Amino acid sequence: AKPELGDMEATFSTEATRLEEELVERAKTKGKKGVHTLDAAEPKSVWEQYLQKKKDKRRERRKQAKDERKAMRDGPAKEAADEAEDGEDAPDAEDLELLVGEEDDRGFNARGSQRAAHRGPKMSKKRKRALEAGELEADSFRVDTADPRIAAVFSSADFEIDPTNPEFRRTEGMGAMLQKKRQRKVRAEPRA
């Protein structure tokens, strides 16, 4: 014997059908509005204008970034040639040599020398050949401890260097800084 599941009633509201008809009608009018023409039938609202302006600015920024990346990829010599084509003064041979001789703008990599020191004296064959050919420089960065721009590091307690800090990285430059700071402290202490 099957158990009976109880009675179920369904009620229909006339308001629901009216709401459905309104939604269908609204969808039809939106559908007509979805066709884009060159001549806008309705003027854009202030918010739509704002969004369009933002979109245009974003598009312009992307285009500029793309142009900059292309210029970086092509190199400075191509930029100089482009400027010469634009009717400006033709670049001298000296100017071109300066542009070609510039270092790459990746900046100083402190971790690279640390990793190399950690790995030890062995080097990849490719890197060894490049160093021998003079294409790469062996760690050319040196800290100038006599530079007046960093004098406050040696004289002010605000710039104490803590080798026990986990963010401290022991590099040749940092070692030179610590050594000079110790020397200055020894000179400053009165002998008793």
PDB file of N, CA and C in Angstrom, residues 116-154:
ATOM      1  N   ALA A 116      74.635  33.749  -6.188  1.00  0.00           N
ATOM      2  CA  ALA A 116      75.893  33.309  -6.785  1.00  0.00           C
ATOM      3  C   ALA A 116      76.882  32.914  -5.695  1.00  0.00           C
ATOM      4  N   ALA A 117      76.940  33.664  -4.604  1.00  0.00           N
ATOM      5  CA  ALA A 117      77.843  33.335  -3.505  1.00  0.00           C
ATOM      6  C   ALA A 117      77.414  32.032  -2.835  1.00  0.00           C
ATOM      7  N   HIS A 118      76.127  31.831  -2.747  1.00  0.00           N
ATOM      8  CA  HIS A 118      75.602  30.609  -2.122  1.00  0.00           C
ATOM      9  C   HIS A 118      75.912  29.386  -2.981  1.00  0.00           C
ATOM     10  N   ARG A 119      75.796  29.528  -4.298  1.00  0.00           N
ATOM     11  CA  ARG A 119      76.051  28.404  -5.200  1.00  0.00           C
ATOM     12  C   ARG A 119      77.526  28.036  -5.234  1.00  0.00           C
ATOM     13  N   GLY A 120      78.361  28.996  -4.963  1.00  0.00           N
ATOM     14  CA  GLY A 120      79.783  28.713  -4.961  1.00  0.00           C
ATOM     15  C   GLY A 120      80.436  29.190  -6.237  1.00  0.00           C
ATOM     16  N   PRO A 121      81.697  28.801  -6.442  1.00  0.00           N
ATOM     17  CA  PRO A 121      82.447  29.334  -7.575  1.00  0.00           C
ATOM     18  C   PRO A 121      82.051  28.747  -8.919  1.00  0.00           C
ATOM     19  N   LYS A 122      81.316  27.634  -8.940  1.00  0.00           N
ATOM     20  CA  LYS A 122      80.984  27.048 -10.235  1.00  0.00           C
ATOM     21  C   LYS A 122      79.981  27.907 -10.991  1.00  0.00           C
ATOM     22  N   MET A 123      80.171  27.998 -12.278  1.00  0.00           N
ATOM     23  CA  MET A 123      79.367  28.848 -13.133  1.00  0.00           C
ATOM     24  C   MET A 123      78.892  28.036 -14.328  1.00  0.00           C
ATOM     25  N   SER A 124      77.793  28.424 -14.897  1.00  0.00           N
ATOM     26  CA  SER A 124      77.336  27.712 -16.085  1.00  0.00           C
ATOM     27  C   SER A 124      78.294  28.000 -17.242  1.00  0.00           C
ATOM     28  N   LYS A 125      78.359  27.069 -18.167  1.00  0.00           N
ATOM     29  CA  LYS A 125      79.268  27.236 -19.306  1.00  0.00           C
ATOM     30  C   LYS A 125      78.915  28.478 -20.113  1.00  0.00           C
ATOM     31  N   LYS A 126      77.618  28.702 -20.271  1.00  0.00           N
ATOM     32  CA  LYS A 126      77.146  29.847 -21.055  1.00  0.00           C
ATOM     33  C   LYS A 126      77.599  31.154 -20.406  1.00  0.00           C
ATOM     34  N   ARG A 127      77.440  31.256 -19.075  1.00  0.00           N
ATOM     35  CA  ARG A 127      77.820  32.475 -18.361  1.00  0.00           C
ATOM     36  C   ARG A 127      79.337  32.650 -18.388  1.00  0.00           C
ATOM     37  N   LYS A 128      80.080  31.534 -18.235  1.00  0.00           N
ATOM     38  CA  LYS A 128      81.534  31.599 -18.235  1.00  0.00           C
ATOM     39  C   LYS A 128      82.042  32.126 -19.580  1.00  0.00           C
ATOM     40  N   ARG A 129      81.465  31.621 -20.678  1.00  0.00           N
ATOM     41  CA  ARG A 129      81.860  32.090 -22.014  1.00  0.00           C
ATOM     42  C   ARG A 129      81.541  33.567 -22.189  1.00  0.00           C
ATOM     43  N   ALA A 130      80.381  33.989 -21.684  1.00  0.00           N
ATOM     44  CA  ALA A 130      79.988  35.393 -21.806  1.00  0.00           C
ATOM     45  C   ALA A 130      80.936  36.285 -21.020  1.00  0.00           C
ATOM     46  N   LEU A 131      81.361  35.852 -19.827  1.00  0.00           N
ATOM     47  CA  LEU A 131      82.302  36.645 -19.038  1.00  0.00           C
ATOM     48  C   LEU A 131      83.656  36.734 -19.736  1.00  0.00           C
ATOM     49  N   GLU A 132      84.102  35.613 -20.292  1.00  0.00           N
ATOM     50  CA  GLU A 132      85.391  35.610 -20.987  1.00  0.00           C
ATOM     51  C   GLU A 132      85.358  36.505 -22.222  1.00  0.00           C
ATOM     52  N   ALA A 133      84.222  36.496 -22.910  1.00  0.00           N
ATOM     53  CA  ALA A 133      84.097  37.315 -24.114  1.00  0.00           C
ATOM     54  C   ALA A 133      83.914  38.792 -23.782  1.00  0.00           C
ATOM     55  N   GLY A 134      83.666  39.092 -22.506  1.00  0.00           N
ATOM     56  CA  GLY A 134      83.487  40.478 -22.094  1.00  0.00           C
ATOM     57  C   GLY A 134      82.079  40.980 -22.294  1.00  0.00           C
ATOM     58  N   GLU A 135      81.151  40.075 -22.594  1.00  0.00           N
ATOM     59  CA  GLU A 135      79.766  40.496 -22.800  1.00  0.00           C
ATOM     60  C   GLU A 135      79.081  40.825 -21.481  1.00  0.00           C
ATOM     61  N   LEU A 136      79.444  40.106 -20.420  1.00  0.00           N
ATOM     62  CA  LEU A 136      78.870  40.356 -19.099  1.00  0.00           C
ATOM     63  C   LEU A 136      79.943  40.905 -18.180  1.00  0.00           C
ATOM     64  N   GLU A 137      79.518  41.746 -17.251  1.00  0.00           N
ATOM     65  CA  GLU A 137      80.452  42.249 -16.255  1.00  0.00           C
ATOM     66  C   GLU A 137      80.276  41.424 -14.993  1.00  0.00           C
ATOM     67  N   ALA A 138      81.366  41.118 -14.349  1.00  0.00           N
ATOM     68  CA  ALA A 138      81.267  40.452 -13.054  1.00  0.00           C
ATOM     69  C   ALA A 138      80.875  41.515 -12.056  1.00  0.00           C
ATOM     70  N   ASP A 139      79.908  41.244 -11.237  1.00  0.00           N
ATOM     71  CA  ASP A 139      79.322  42.134 -10.228  1.00  0.00           C
ATOM     72  C   ASP A 139      80.021  43.488 -10.117  1.00  0.00           C
ATOM     73  N   SER A 140      79.571  44.459 -10.887  1.00  0.00           N
ATOM     74  CA  SER A 140      80.221  45.759 -10.974  1.00  0.00           C
ATOM     75  C   SER A 140      79.704  46.759  -9.951  1.00  0.00           C
ATOM     76  N   PHE A 141      78.710  46.401  -9.141  1.00  0.00           N
ATOM     77  CA  PHE A 141      78.135  47.344  -8.191  1.00  0.00           C
ATOM     78  C   PHE A 141      78.977  47.399  -6.922  1.00  0.00           C
ATOM     79  N   ARG A 142      79.359  48.587  -6.523  1.00  0.00           N
ATOM     80  CA  ARG A 142      80.113  48.791  -5.287  1.00  0.00           C
ATOM     81  C   ARG A 142      79.449  49.915  -4.506  1.00  0.00           C
ATOM     82  N   VAL A 143      79.370  49.767  -3.196  1.00  0.00           N
ATOM     83  CA  VAL A 143      78.797  50.810  -2.343  1.00  0.00           C
ATOM     84  C   VAL A 143      79.889  51.802  -2.011  1.00  0.00           C
ATOM     85  N   ASP A 144      79.601  53.066  -2.253  1.00  0.00           N
ATOM     86  CA  ASP A 144      80.547  54.122  -1.924  1.00  0.00           C
ATOM     87  C   ASP A 144      80.213  54.618  -0.524  1.00  0.00           C
ATOM     88  N   THR A 145      80.967  54.150   0.471  1.00  0.00           N
ATOM     89  CA  THR A 145      80.660  54.520   1.852  1.00  0.00           C
ATOM     90  C   THR A 145      81.031  55.968   2.155  1.00  0.00           C
ATOM     91  N   ALA A 146      81.777  56.605   1.277  1.00  0.00           N
ATOM     92  CA  ALA A 146      82.144  58.008   1.479  1.00  0.00           C
ATOM     93  C   ALA A 146      81.102  58.955   0.876  1.00  0.00           C
ATOM     94  N   ASP A 147      80.078  58.404   0.267  1.00  0.00           N
ATOM     95  CA  ASP A 147      79.046  59.221  -0.369  1.00  0.00           C
ATOM     96  C   ASP A 147      78.284  60.019   0.691  1.00  0.00           C
ATOM     97  N   PRO A 148      78.194  61.342   0.547  1.00  0.00           N
ATOM     98  CA  PRO A 148      77.499  62.157   1.561  1.00  0.00           C
ATOM     99  C   PRO A 148      75.992  61.878   1.634  1.00  0.00           C
ATOM    100  N   ARG A 149      75.433  61.270   0.603  1.00  0.00           N
ATOM    101  CA  ARG A 149      73.992  60.986   0.631  1.00  0.00           C
ATOM    102  C   ARG A 149      73.638  59.914   1.653  1.00  0.00           C
ATOM    103  N   ILE A 150      74.597  59.073   2.006  1.00  0.00           N
ATOM    104  CA  ILE A 150      74.300  58.024   2.986  1.00  0.00           C
ATOM    105  C   ILE A 150      75.026  58.263   4.306  1.00  0.00           C
ATOM    106  N   ALA A 151      75.517  59.480   4.517  1.00  0.00           N
ATOM    107  CA  ALA A 151      76.265  59.793   5.734  1.00  0.00           C
ATOM    108  C   ALA A 151      75.401  59.623   6.986  1.00  0.00           C
ATOM    109  N   ALA A 152      74.094  59.864   6.872  1.00  0.00           N
ATOM    110  CA  ALA A 152      73.209  59.742   8.034  1.00  0.00           C
ATOM    111  C   ALA A 152      73.140  58.302   8.540  1.00  0.00           C
ATOM    112  N   VAL A 153      73.396  57.347   7.686  1.00  0.00           N
ATOM    113  CA  VAL A 153      73.379  55.942   8.110  1.00  0.00           C
ATOM    114  C   VAL A 153      74.460  55.706   9.161  1.00  0.00           C
ATOM    115  N   PHE A 154      75.579  56.403   9.058  1.00  0.00           N
ATOM    116  CA  PHE A 154      76.690  56.205   9.979  1.00  0.00           C
ATOM    117  C   PHE A 154      76.564  57.044  11.240  1.00  0.00           C
TER     118      PHE A 154
END
